[in-house]
PDB file of C-alpha atoms in Angstrom:
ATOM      1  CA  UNK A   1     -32.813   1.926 -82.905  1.00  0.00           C
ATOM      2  CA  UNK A   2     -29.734   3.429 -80.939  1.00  0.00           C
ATOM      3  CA  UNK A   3     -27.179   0.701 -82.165  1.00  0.00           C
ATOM      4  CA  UNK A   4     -27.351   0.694 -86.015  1.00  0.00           C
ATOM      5  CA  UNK A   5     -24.172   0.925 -88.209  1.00  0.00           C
ATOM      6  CA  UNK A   6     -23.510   3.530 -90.660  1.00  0.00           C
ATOM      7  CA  UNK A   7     -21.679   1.480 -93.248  1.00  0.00           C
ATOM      8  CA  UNK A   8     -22.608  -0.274 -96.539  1.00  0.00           C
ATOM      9  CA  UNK A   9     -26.106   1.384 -97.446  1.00  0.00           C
ATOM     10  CA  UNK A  10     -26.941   2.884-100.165  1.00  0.00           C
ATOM     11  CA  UNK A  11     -28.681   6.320-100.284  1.00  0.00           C
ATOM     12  CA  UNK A  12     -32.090   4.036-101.207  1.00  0.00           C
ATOM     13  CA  UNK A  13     -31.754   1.531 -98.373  1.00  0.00           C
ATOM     14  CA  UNK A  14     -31.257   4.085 -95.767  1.00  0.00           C
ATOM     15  CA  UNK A  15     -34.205   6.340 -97.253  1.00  0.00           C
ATOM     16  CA  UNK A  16     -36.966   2.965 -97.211  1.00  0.00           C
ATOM     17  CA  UNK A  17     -35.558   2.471 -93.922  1.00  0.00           C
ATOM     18  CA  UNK A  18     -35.798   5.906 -92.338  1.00  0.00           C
ATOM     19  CA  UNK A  19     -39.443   6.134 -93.832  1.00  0.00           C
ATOM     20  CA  UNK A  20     -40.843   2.846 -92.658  1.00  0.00           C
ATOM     21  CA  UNK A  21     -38.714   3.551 -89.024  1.00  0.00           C
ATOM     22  CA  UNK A  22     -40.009   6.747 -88.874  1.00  0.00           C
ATOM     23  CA  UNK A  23     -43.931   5.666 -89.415  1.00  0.00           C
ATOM     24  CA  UNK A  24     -43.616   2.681 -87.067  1.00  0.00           C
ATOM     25  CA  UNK A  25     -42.249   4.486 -84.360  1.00  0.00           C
ATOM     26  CA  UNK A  26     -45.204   7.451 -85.443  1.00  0.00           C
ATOM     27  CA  UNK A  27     -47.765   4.552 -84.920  1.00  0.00           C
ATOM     28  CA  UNK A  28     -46.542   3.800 -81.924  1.00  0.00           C
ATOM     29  CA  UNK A  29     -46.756   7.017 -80.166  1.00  0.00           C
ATOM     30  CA  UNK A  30     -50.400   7.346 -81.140  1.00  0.00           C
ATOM     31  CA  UNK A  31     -51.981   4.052 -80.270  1.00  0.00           C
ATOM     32  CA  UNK A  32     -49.279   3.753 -76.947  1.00  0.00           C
ATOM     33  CA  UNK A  33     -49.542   6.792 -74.946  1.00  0.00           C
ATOM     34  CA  UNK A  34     -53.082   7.356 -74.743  1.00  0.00           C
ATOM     35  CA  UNK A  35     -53.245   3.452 -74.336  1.00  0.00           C
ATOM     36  CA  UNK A  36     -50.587   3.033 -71.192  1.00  0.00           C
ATOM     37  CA  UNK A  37     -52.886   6.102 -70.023  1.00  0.00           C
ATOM     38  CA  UNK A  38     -55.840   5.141 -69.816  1.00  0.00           C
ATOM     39  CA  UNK A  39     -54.463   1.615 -68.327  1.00  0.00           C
ATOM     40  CA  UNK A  40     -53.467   4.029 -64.973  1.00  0.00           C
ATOM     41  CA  UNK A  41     -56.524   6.032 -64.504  1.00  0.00           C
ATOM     42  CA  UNK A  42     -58.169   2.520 -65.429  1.00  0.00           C
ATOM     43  CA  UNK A  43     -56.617   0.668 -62.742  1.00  0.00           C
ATOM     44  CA  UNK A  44     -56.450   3.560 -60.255  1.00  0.00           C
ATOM     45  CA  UNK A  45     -60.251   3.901 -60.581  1.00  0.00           C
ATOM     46  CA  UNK A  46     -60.850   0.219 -60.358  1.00  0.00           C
ATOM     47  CA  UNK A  47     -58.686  -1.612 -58.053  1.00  0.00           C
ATOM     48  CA  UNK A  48     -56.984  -1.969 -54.632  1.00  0.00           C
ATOM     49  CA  UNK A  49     -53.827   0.329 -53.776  1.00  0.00           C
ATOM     50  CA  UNK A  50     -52.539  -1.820 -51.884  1.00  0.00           C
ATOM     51  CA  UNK A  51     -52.284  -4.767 -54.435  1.00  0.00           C
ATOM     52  CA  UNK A  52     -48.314  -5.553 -55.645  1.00  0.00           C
ATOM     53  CA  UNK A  53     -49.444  -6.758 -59.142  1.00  0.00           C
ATOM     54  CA  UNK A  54     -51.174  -3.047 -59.374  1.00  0.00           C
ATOM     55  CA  UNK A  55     -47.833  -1.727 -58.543  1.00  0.00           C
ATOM     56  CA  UNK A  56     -46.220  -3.544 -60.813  1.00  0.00           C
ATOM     57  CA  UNK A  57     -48.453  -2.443 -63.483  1.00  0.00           C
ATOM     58  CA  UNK A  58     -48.380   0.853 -62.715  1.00  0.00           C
ATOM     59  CA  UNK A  59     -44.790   0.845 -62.470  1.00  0.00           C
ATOM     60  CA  UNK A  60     -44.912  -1.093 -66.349  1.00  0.00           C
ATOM     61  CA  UNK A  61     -47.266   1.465 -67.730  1.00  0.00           C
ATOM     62  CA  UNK A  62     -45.262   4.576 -66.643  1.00  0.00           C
ATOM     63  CA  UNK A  63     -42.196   3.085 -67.858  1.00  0.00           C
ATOM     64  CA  UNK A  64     -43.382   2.389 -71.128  1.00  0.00           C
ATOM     65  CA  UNK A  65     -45.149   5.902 -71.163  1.00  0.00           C
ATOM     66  CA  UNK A  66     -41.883   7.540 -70.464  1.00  0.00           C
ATOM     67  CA  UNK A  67     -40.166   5.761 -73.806  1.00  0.00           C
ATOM     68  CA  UNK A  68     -42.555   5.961 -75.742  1.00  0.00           C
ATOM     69  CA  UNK A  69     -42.752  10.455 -75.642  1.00  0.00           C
ATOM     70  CA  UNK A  70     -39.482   9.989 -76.570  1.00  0.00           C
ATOM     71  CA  UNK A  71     -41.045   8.963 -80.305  1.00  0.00           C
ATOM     72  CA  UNK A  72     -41.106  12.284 -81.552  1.00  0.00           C
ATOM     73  CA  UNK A  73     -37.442  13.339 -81.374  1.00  0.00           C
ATOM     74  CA  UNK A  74     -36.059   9.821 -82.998  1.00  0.00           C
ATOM     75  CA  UNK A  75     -38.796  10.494 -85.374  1.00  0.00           C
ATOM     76  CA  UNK A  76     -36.897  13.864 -86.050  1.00  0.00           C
ATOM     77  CA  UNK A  77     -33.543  12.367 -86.015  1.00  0.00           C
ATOM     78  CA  UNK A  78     -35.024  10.262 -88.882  1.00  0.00           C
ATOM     79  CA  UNK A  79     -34.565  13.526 -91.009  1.00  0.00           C
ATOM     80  CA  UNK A  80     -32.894  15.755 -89.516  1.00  0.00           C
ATOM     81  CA  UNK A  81     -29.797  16.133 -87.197  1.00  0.00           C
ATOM     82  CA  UNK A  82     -29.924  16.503 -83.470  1.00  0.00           C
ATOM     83  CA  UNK A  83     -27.504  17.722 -81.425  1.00  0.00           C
ATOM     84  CA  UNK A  84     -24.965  15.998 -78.356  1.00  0.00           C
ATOM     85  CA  UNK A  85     -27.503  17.296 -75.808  1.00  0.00           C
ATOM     86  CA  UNK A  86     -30.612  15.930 -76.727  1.00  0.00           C
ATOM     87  CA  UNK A  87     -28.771  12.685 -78.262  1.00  0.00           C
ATOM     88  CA  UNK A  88     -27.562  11.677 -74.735  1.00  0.00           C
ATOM     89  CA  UNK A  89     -30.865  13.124 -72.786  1.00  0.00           C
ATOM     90  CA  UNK A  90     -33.046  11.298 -74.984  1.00  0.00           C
ATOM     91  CA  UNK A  91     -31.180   8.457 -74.933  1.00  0.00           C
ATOM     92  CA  UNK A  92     -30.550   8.420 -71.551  1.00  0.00           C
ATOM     93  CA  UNK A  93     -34.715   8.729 -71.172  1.00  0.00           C
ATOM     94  CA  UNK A  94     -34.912   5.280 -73.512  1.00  0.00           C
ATOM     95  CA  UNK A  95     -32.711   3.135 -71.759  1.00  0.00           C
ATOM     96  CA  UNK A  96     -33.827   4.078 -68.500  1.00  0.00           C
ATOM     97  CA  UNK A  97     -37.284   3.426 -69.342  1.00  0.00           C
ATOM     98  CA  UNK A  98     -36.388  -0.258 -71.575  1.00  0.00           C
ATOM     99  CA  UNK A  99     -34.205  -1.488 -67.987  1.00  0.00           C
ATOM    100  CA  UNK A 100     -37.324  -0.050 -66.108  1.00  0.00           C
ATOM    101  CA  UNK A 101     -39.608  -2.059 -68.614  1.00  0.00           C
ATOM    102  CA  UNK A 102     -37.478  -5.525 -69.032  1.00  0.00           C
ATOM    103  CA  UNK A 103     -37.153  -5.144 -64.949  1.00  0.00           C
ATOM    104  CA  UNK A 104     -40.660  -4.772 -63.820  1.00  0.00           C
ATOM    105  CA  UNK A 105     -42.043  -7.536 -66.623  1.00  0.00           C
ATOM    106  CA  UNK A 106     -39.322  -9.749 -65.160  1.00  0.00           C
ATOM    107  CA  UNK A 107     -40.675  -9.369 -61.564  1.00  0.00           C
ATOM    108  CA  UNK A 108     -44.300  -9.974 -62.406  1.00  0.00           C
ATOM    109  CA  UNK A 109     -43.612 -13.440 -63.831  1.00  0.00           C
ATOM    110  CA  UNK A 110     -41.220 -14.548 -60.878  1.00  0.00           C
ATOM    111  CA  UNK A 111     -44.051 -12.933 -58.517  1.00  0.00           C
ATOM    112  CA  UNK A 112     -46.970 -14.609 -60.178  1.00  0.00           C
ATOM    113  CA  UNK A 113     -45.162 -17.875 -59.932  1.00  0.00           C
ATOM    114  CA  UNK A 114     -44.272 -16.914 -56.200  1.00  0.00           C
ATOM    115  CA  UNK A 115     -48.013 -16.762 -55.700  1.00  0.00           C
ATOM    116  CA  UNK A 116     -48.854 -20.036 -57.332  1.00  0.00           C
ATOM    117  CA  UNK A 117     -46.247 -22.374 -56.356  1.00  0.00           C
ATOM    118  CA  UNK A 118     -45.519 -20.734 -53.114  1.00  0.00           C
ATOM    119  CA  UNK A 119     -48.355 -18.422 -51.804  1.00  0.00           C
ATOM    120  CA  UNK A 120     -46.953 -18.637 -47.870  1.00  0.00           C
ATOM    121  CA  UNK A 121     -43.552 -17.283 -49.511  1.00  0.00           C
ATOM    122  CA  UNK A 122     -44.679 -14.686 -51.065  1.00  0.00           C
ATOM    123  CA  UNK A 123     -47.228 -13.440 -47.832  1.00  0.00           C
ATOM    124  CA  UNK A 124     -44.072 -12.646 -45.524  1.00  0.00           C
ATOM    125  CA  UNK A 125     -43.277  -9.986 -47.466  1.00  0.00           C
ATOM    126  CA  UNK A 126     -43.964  -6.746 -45.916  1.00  0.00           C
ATOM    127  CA  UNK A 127     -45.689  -3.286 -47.992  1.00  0.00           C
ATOM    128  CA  UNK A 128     -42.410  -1.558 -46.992  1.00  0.00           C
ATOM    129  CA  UNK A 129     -40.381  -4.812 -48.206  1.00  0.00           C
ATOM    130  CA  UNK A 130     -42.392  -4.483 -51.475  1.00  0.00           C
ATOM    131  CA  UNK A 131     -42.338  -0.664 -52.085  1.00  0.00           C
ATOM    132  CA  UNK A 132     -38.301  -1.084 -51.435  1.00  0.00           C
ATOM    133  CA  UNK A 133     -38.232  -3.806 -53.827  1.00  0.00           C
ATOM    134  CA  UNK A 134     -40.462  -1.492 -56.535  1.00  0.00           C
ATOM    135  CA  UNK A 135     -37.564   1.532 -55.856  1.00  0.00           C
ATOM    136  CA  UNK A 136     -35.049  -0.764 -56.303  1.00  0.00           C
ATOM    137  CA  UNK A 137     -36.032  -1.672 -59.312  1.00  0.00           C
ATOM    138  CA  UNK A 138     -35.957   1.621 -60.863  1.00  0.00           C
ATOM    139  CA  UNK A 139     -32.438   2.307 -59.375  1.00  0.00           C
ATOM    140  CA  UNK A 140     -31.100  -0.706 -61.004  1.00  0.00           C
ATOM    141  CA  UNK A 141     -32.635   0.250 -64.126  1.00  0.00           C
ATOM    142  CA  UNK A 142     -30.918   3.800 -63.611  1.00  0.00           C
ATOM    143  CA  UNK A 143     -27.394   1.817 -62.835  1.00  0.00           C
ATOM    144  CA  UNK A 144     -27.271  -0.519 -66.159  1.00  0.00           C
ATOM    145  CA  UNK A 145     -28.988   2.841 -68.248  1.00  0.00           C
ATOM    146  CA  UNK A 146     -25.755   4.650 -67.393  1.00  0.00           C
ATOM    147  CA  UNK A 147     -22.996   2.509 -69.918  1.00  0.00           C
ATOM    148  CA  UNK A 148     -25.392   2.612 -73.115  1.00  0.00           C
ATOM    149  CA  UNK A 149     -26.041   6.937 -72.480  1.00  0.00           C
ATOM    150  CA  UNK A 150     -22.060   7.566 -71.675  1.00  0.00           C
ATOM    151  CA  UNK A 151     -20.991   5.631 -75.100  1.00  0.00           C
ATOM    152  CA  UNK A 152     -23.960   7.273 -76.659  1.00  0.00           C
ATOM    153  CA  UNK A 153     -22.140  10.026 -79.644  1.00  0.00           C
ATOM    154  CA  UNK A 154     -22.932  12.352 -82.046  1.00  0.00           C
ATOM    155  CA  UNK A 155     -21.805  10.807 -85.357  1.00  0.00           C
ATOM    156  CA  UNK A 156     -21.369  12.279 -88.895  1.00  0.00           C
ATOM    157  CA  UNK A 157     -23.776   9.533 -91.237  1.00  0.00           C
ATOM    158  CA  UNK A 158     -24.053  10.916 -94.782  1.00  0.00           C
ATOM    159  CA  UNK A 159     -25.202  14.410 -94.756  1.00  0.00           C
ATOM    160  CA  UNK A 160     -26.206  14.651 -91.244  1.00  0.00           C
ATOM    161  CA  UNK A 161     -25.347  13.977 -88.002  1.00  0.00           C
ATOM    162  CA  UNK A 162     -26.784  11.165 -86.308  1.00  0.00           C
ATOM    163  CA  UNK A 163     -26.927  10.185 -82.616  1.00  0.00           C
ATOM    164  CA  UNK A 164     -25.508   6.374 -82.573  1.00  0.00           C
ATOM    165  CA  UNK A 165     -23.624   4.034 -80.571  1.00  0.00           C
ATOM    166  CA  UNK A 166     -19.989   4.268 -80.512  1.00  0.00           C
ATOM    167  CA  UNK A 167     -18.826   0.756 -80.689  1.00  0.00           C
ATOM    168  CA  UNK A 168     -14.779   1.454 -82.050  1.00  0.00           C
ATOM    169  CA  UNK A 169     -13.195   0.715 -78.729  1.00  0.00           C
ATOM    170  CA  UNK A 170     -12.999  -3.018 -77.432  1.00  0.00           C
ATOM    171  CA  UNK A 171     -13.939  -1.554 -73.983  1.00  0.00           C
ATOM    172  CA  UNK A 172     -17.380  -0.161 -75.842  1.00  0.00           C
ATOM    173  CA  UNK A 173     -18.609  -3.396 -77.342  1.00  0.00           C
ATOM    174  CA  UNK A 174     -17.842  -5.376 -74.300  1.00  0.00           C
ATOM    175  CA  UNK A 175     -20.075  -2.654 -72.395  1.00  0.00           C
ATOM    176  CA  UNK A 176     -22.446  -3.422 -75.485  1.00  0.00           C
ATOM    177  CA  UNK A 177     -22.272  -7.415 -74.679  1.00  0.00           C
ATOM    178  CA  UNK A 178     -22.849  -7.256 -70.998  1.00  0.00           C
ATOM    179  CA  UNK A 179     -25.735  -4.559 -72.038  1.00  0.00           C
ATOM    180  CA  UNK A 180     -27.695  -7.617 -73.847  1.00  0.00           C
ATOM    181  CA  UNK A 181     -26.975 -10.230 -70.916  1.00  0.00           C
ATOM    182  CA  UNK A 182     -28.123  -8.086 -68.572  1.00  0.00           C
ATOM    183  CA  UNK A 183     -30.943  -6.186 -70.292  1.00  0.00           C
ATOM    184  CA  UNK A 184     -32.232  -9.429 -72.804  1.00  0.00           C
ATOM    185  CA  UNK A 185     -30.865 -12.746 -72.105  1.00  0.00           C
ATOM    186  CA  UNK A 186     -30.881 -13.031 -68.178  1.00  0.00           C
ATOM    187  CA  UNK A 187     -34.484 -11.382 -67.836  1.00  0.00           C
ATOM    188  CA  UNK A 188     -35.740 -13.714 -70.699  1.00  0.00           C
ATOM    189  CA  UNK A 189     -34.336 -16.696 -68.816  1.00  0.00           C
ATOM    190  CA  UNK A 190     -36.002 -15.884 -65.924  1.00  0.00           C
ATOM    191  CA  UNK A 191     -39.559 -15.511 -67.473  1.00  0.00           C
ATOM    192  CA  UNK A 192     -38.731 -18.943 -69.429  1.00  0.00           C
ATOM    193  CA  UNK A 193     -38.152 -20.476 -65.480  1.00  0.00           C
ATOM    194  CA  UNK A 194     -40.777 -18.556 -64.290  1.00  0.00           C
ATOM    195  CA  UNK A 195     -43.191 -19.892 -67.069  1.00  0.00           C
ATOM    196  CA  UNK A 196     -41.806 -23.643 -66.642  1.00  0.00           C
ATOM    197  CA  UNK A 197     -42.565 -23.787 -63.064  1.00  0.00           C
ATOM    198  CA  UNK A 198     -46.296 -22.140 -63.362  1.00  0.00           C
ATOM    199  CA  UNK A 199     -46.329 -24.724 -66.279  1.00  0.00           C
ATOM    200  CA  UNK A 200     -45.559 -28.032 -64.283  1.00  0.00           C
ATOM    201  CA  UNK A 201     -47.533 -26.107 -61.563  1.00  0.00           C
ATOM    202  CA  UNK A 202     -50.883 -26.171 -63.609  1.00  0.00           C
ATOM    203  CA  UNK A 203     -50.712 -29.301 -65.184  1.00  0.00           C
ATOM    204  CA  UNK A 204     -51.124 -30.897 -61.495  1.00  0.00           C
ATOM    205  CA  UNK A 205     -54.571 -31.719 -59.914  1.00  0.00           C
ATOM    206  CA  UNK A 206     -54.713 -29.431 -57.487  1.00  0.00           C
ATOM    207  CA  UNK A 207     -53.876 -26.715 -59.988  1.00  0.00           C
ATOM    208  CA  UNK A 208     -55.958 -27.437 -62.969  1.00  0.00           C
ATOM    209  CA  UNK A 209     -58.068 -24.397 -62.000  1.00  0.00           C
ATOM    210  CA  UNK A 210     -55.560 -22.016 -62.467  1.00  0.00           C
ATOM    211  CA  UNK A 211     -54.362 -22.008 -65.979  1.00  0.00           C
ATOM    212  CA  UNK A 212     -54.900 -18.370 -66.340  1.00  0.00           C
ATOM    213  CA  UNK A 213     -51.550 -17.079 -64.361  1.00  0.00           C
ATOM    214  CA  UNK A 214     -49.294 -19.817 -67.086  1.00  0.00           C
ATOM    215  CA  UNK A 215     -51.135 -18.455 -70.206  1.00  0.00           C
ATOM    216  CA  UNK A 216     -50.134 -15.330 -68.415  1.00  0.00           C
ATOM    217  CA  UNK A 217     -46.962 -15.214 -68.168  1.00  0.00           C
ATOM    218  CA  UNK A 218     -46.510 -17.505 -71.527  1.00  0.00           C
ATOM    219  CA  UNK A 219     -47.959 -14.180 -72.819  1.00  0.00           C
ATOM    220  CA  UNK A 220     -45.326 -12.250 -71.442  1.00  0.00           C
ATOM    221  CA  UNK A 221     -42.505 -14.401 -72.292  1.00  0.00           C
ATOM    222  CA  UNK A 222     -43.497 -14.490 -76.199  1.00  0.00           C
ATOM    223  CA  UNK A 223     -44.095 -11.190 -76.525  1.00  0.00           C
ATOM    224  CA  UNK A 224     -40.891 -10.167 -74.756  1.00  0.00           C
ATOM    225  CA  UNK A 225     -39.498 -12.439 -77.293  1.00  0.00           C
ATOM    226  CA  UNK A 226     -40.741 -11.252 -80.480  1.00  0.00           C
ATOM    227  CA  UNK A 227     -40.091  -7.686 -79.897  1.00  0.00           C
ATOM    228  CA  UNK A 228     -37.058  -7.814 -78.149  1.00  0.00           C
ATOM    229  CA  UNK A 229     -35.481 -10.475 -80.017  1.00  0.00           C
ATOM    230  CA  UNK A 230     -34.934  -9.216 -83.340  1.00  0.00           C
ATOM    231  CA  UNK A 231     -32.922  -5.799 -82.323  1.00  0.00           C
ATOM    232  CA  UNK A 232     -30.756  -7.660 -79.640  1.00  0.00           C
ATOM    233  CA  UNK A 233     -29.839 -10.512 -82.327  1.00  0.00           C
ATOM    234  CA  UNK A 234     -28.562  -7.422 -84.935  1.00  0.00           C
ATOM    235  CA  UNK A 235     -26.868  -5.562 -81.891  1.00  0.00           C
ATOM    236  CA  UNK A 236     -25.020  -9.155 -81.488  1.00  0.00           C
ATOM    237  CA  UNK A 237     -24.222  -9.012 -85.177  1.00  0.00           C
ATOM    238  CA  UNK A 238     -22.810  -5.571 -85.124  1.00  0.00           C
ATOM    239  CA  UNK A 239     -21.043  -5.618 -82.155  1.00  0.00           C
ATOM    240  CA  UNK A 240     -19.393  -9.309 -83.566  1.00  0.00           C
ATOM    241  CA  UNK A 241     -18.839  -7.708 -86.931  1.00  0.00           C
ATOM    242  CA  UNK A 242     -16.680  -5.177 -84.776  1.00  0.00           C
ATOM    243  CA  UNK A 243     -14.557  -7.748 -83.278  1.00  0.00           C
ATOM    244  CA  UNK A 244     -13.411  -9.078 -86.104  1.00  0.00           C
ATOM    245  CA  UNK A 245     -13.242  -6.058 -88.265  1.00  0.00           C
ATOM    246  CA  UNK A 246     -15.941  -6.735 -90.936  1.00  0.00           C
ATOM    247  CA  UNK A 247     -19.153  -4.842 -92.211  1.00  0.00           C
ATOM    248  CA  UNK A 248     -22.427  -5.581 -90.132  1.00  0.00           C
ATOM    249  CA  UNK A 249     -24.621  -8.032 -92.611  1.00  0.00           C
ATOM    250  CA  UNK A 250     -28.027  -7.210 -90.792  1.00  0.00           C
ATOM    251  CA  UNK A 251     -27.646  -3.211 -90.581  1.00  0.00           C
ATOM    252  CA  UNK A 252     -30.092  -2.807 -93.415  1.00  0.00           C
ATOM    253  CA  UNK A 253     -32.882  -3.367 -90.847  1.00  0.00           C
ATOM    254  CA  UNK A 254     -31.197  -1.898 -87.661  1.00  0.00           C
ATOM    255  CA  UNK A 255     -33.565   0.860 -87.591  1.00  0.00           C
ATOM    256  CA  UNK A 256     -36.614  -1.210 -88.683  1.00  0.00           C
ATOM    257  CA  UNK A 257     -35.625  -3.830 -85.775  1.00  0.00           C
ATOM    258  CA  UNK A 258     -34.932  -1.175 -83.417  1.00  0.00           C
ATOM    259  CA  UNK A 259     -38.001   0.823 -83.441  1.00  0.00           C
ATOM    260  CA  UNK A 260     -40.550  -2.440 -83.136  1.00  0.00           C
ATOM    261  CA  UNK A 261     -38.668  -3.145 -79.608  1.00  0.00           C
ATOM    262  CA  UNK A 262     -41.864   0.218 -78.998  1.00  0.00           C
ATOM    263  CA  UNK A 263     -44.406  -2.357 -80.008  1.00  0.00           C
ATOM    264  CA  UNK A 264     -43.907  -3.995 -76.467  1.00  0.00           C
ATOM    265  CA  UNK A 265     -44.760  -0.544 -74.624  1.00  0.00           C
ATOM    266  CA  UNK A 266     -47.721  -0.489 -76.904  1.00  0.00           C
ATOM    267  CA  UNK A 267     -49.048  -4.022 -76.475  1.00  0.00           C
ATOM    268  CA  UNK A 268     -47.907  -4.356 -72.563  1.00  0.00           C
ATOM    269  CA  UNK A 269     -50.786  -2.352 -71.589  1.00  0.00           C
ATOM    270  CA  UNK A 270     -53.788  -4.335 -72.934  1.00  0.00           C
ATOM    271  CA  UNK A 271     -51.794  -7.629 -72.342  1.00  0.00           C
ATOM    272  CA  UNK A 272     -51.502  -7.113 -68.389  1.00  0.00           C
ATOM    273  CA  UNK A 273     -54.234  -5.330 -67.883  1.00  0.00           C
ATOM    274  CA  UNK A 274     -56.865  -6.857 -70.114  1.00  0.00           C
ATOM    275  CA  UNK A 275     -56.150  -9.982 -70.852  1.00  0.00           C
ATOM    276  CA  UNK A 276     -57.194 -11.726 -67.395  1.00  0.00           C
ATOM    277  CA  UNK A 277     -60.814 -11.835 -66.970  1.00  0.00           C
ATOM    278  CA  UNK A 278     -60.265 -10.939 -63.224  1.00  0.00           C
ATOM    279  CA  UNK A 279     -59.657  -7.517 -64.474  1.00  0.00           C
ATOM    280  CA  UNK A 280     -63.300  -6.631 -65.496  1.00  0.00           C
ATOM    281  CA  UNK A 281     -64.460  -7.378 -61.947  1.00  0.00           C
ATOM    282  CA  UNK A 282     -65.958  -4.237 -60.598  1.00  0.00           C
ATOM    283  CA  UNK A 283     -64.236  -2.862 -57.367  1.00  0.00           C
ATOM    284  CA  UNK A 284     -66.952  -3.277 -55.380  1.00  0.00           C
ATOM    285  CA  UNK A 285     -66.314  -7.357 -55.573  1.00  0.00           C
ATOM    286  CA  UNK A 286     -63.382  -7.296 -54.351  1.00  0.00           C
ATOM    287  CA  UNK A 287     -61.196  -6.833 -57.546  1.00  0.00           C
ATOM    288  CA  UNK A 288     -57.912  -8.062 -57.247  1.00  0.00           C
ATOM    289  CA  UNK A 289     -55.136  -9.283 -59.375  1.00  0.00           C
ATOM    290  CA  UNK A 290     -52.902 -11.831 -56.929  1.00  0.00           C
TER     291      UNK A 290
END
């Protein structure tokens, strides 16, 4: 949604696509903020405090809770012009969330393959070890948010002003092509290695038991996929298209592309929370999620 060119739409094009980018991104706000809130009072009410996977959750709920308020002002910027200010605080708000998001999601797969594969690992580490680990993870999301806000501008797009991605200097879209390593490609790998180890892990005898972790995390990894996939393949385009001095072909849907990457801060909630059956244990059993 941040990245989308300016060039070769018509006044049509742009209008469909504001309108259906604009509701999306509306149906997003209502279905995922009072769903990523009731996963925390959920879990908080439910389970152990002292469980990593509940951190991790917790962490992944407030994360996506924290992009998806920002809804209302790119709805607004759908239609109206916004100024420098609230472009880069908004912004800044969006990518610190989506690093915060891709981060966390990442860390729950390698952890729940750390707990299948190798459980004794995994049981050195210390509650201070983890909670550094959990801050850490929000720092570095803070570290690779700070690029995408600073090239963040205020530019003129028909008859308003737009808050967009400045992508004229060579400096900018190489920023822009470490941005989708770092943020899209290296996390995804991960899952994929995380999800081929729990894979070979479950297919053995002594693990047919536990095929629930690998559908899991095969969740995770698809999802991530789909919703990720389509905005960071146009951002390619664009930033390519740049390079060589030629029009983005895929800009039509920028906006429609960018605003379903919000679909994964709607879903996230019911897919970590209630897709494992181990979930709807009361607390009283001993509800856990390792």
């Amino acid at each position: 949604m941040l990245n989308h060119s300016e060039s070769s739409l018509n006044s049509t094009s742009w209008t469909t696509a504001n309108l259906v980018s604009g509701g999306l991104m509306g149906l997003f706000f209502v279905v995922g903020v009072p769903g990523n809130i009731a996963v925390i009072v959920f879990i908080l009410h439910h389970f152990k405090k002292d469980n990593f996977t509940v951190h991790l959750m917790l962490n992944l709920a407030a994360a996506d809770i924290l992009c998806l308020i920002t809804l209302p002002v790119w709805i607004y910027s759908e239609l109206e012009s916004i100024d420098k200010v609230t472009c880069k605080f908004f912004t800044a708000l969006v990518y610190y969330s989506a690093y915060s998001s891709v981060i966390t999601v990442t860390v729950l797969s390698v952890y729940r393959c750390l707990r299948i594969r190798h459980p004794q690992l995994w049981s050195r580490m210390s509650k201070r070890r983890e909670r550094a680990l959990l801050i850490s993870g929000w720092a570095l999301a803070l570290l690779f948010s700070c690029p995408g806000v600073l090239a963040q501008e205020i530019i003129q797009s028909g008859s308003k002003m737009e808050c967009e991605r400045n992508l004229e200097s060579k400096d900018s879209r190489i920023v822009a092509l470490l941005e989708s390593l770092l943020g899209f490609f290296l996390p995804f790998t991960i899952m994929l290695t995380s999800y081929y180890c729990l894979y070979k892990t479950a297919t053995q005898g002594a693990f047919r038991c536990r095929h629930r972790p690998t559908k899991l995390v095969t969740r995770i990894v698809i999802v991530f996929f789909i919703f990720w996939a389509p905005h960071q393949i146009i951002k390619l385009e664009e930033i390519c298209a740049k390079f060589v001095g030629s029009e983005p072909i895929l800009s039509l849907v920028s906006d429609i592309a960018g605003s379903l990457t919000f679909i994964n801060s709607c879903v996230n909630p019911f897919l970590y929370a209630f897709s494992s059956r181990s979930l709807h244990k009361p607390y009283s059993s001993g509800s856990n999620l390792e």
